Short mmCIF file of C-alpha atoms in Angstrom, two decimals:
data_model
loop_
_atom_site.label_atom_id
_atom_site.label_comp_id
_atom_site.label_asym_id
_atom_site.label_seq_id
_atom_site.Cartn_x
_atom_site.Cartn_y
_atom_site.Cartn_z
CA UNK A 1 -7.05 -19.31 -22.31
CA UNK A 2 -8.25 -15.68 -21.62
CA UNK A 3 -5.01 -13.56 -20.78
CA UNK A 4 -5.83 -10.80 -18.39
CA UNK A 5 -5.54 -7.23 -18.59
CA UNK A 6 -2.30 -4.50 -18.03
CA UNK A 7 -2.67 -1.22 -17.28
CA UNK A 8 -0.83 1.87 -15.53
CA UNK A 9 -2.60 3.73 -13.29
CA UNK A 10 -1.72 6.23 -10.22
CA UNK A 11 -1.41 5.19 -7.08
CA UNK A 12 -4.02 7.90 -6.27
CA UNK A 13 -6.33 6.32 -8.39
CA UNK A 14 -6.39 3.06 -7.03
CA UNK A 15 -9.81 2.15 -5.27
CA UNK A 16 -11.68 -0.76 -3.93
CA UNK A 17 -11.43 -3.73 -1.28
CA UNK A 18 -8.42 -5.76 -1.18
CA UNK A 19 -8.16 -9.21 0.39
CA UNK A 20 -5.03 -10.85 1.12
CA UNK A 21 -5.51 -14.42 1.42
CA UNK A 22 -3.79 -16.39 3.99
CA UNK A 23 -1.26 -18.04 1.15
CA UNK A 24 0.96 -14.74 1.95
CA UNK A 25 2.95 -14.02 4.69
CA UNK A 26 1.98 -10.95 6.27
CA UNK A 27 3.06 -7.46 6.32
CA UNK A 28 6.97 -7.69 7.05
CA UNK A 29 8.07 -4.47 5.87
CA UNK A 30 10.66 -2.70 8.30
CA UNK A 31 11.94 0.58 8.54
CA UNK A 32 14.46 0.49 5.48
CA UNK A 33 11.99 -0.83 2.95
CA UNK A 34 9.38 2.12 4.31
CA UNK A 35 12.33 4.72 4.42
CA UNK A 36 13.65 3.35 0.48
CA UNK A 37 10.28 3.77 -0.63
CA UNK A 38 9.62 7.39 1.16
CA UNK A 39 13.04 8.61 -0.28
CA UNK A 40 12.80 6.71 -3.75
CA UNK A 41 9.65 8.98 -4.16
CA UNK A 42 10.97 12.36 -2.34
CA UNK A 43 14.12 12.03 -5.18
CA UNK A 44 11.75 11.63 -8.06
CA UNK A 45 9.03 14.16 -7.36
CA UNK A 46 7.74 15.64 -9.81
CA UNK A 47 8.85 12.71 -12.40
CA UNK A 48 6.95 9.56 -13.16
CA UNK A 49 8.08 7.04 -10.54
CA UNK A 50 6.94 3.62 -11.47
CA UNK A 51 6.23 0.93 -8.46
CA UNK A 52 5.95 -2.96 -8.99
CA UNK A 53 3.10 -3.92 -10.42
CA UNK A 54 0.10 -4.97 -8.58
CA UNK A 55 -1.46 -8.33 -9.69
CA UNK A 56 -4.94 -8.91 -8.74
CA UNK A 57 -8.23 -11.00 -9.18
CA UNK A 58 -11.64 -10.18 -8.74
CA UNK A 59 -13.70 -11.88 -6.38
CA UNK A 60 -17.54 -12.68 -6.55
CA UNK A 61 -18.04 -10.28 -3.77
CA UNK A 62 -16.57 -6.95 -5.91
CA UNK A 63 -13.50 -6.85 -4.14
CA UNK A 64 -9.74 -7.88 -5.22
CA UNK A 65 -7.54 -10.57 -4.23
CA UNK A 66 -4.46 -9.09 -3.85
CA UNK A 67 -2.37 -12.14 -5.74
CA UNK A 68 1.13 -9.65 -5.76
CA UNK A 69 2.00 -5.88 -4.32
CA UNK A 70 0.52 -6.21 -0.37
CA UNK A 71 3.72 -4.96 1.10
CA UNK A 72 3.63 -1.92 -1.64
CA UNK A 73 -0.05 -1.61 -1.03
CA UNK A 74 0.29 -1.69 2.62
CA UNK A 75 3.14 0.70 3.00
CA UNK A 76 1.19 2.93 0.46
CA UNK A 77 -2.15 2.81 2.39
CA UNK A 78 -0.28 3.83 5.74
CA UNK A 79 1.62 6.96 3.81
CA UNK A 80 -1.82 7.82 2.88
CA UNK A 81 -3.04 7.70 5.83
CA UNK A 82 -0.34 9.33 7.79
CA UNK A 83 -1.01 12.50 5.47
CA UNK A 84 -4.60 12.45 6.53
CA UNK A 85 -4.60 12.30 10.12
CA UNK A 86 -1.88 14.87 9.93
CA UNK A 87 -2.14 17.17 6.91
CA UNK A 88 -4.25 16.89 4.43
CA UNK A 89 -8.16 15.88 5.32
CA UNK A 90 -8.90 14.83 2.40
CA UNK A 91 -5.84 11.91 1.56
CA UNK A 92 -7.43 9.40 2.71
CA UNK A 93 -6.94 6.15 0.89
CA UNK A 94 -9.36 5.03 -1.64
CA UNK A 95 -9.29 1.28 -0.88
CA UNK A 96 -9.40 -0.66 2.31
CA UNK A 97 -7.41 -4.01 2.98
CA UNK A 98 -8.02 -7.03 4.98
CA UNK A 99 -5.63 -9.56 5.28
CA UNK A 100 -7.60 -13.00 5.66
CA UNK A 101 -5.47 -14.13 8.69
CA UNK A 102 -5.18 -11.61 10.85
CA UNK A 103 -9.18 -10.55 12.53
CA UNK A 104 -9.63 -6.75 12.23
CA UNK A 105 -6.31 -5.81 10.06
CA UNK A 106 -8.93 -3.39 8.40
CA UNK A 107 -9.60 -1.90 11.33
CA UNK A 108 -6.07 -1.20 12.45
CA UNK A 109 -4.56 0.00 9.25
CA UNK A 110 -7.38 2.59 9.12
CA UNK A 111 -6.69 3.47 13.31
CA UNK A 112 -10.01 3.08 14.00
CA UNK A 113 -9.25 0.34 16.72
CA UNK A 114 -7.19 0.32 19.97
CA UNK A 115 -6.02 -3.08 19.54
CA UNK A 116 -2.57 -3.54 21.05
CA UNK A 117 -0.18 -3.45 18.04
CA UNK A 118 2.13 -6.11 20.14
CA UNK A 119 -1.10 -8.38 19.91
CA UNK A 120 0.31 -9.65 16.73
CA UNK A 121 3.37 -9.24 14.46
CA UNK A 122 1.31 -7.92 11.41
CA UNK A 123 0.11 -5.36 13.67
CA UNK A 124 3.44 -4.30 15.27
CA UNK A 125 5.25 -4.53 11.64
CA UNK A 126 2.72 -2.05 10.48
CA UNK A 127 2.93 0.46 13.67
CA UNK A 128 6.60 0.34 13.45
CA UNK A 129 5.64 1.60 9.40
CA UNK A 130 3.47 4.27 10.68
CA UNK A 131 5.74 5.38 13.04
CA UNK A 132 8.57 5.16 10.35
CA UNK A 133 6.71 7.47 8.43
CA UNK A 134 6.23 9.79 11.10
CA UNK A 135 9.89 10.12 11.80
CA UNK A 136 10.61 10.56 8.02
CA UNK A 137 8.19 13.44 7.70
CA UNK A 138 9.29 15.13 10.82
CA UNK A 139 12.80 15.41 9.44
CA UNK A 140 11.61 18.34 7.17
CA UNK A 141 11.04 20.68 10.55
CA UNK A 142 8.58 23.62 9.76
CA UNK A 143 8.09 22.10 5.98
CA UNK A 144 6.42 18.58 7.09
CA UNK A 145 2.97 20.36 5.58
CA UNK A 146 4.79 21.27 2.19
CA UNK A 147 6.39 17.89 1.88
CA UNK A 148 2.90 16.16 2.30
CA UNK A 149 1.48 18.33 -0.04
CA UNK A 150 3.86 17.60 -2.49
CA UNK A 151 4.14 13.90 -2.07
CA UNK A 152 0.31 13.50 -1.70
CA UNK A 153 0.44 15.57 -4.89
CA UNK A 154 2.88 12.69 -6.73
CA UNK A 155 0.98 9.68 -5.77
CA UNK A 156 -1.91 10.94 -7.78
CA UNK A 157 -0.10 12.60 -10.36
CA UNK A 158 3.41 10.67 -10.84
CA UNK A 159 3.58 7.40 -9.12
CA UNK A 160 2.23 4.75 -11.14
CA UNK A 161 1.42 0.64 -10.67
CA UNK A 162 1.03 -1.80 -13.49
CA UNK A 163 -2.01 -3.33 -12.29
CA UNK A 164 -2.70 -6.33 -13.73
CA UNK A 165 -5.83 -8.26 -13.58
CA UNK A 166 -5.78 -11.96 -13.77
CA UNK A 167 -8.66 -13.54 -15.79
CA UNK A 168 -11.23 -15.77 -13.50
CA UNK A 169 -10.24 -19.02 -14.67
CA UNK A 170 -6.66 -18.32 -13.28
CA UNK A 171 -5.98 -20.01 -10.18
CA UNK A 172 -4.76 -17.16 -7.79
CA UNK A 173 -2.65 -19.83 -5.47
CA UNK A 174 -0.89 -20.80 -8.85
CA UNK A 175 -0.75 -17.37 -10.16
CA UNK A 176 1.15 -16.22 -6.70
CA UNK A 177 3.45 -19.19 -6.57
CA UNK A 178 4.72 -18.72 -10.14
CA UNK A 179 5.05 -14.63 -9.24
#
């Protein structure tokens, strides 16, 4: 049996389509997992931070099946994207994510939709994330820019993932139960 392969990269550096198939519950992060991560990575700026891993597969199509890490991935994206529509330009994530049973979850994460976020509970768990993140950035008063800056900064430089890519004859389903 192939095994697959392990590496650390920066959360910066992470790129591509995700998929999260409908064997996962959906996004269910709430304020104290968001506000954990946020201060987890405030207290060790400037140090390497490592994050759970991220366990994917590659699909036929050239994007990933996110098998392990969609909450982290999620929360991640949002930060990312909170920096960009209110900082930094130029943070905008470098992967998209789709979760298989929830129509236009792409479009939502991103903001590009005006979809009522009480139309379903992935939607309103992630607002009440963005918002979270909001509220956690505002807390720094006239240094919200800085602490962007510097956290936007960490994810490329400091924060790492073991990403690890399952080989193709590895059932995902399997893979995710045993996780």
């Amino acid at each position: 049996m192939e095994t697959g392969s392990l590496k650390v990269m920066s959360v910066g550096d992470v790129q591509g389509e995700f998929f999260v198939p409908s064997y996962q519950r959906g996004y269910r992060w709430t304020e104290q997992e968001v506000g954990t991560l946020l201060n987890d990575l405030r207290e060790n700026s400037g140090r390497t931070y490592y994050l759970q891993p991220l366990v994917v597969k590659a699909r036929d199509d050239g994007s990933w099946e996110l098998v392990d890490g969609q909450q982290r991935l999620t929360t991640l994206y949002l930060i990312l994207r909170y920096i960009r529509d209110n900082h930094i330009q130029s943070a905008a994530p470098g992967y998209s994510i789709t979760y298989e049973t929830r129509s236009g979850s792409k479009d939502f994460l991103e903001g590009t939709t005006d979809v009522d976020p009480g139309s379903n509970i992935d939607f309103s768990h992630m607002a009440r994330a963005y918002a979270c993140i909001d509220a956690w950035f505002s807390q720094w008063d006239h240094r919200t820019s800085h602490e962007a800056s510097r956290l936007h900064g960490d994810l490329y430089d400091n924060v790492k993932v073991l990403w690890y890519e399952a080989p193709k004859e590895v059932d995902p389903r399997d893979l995710f139960t045993r996780l």
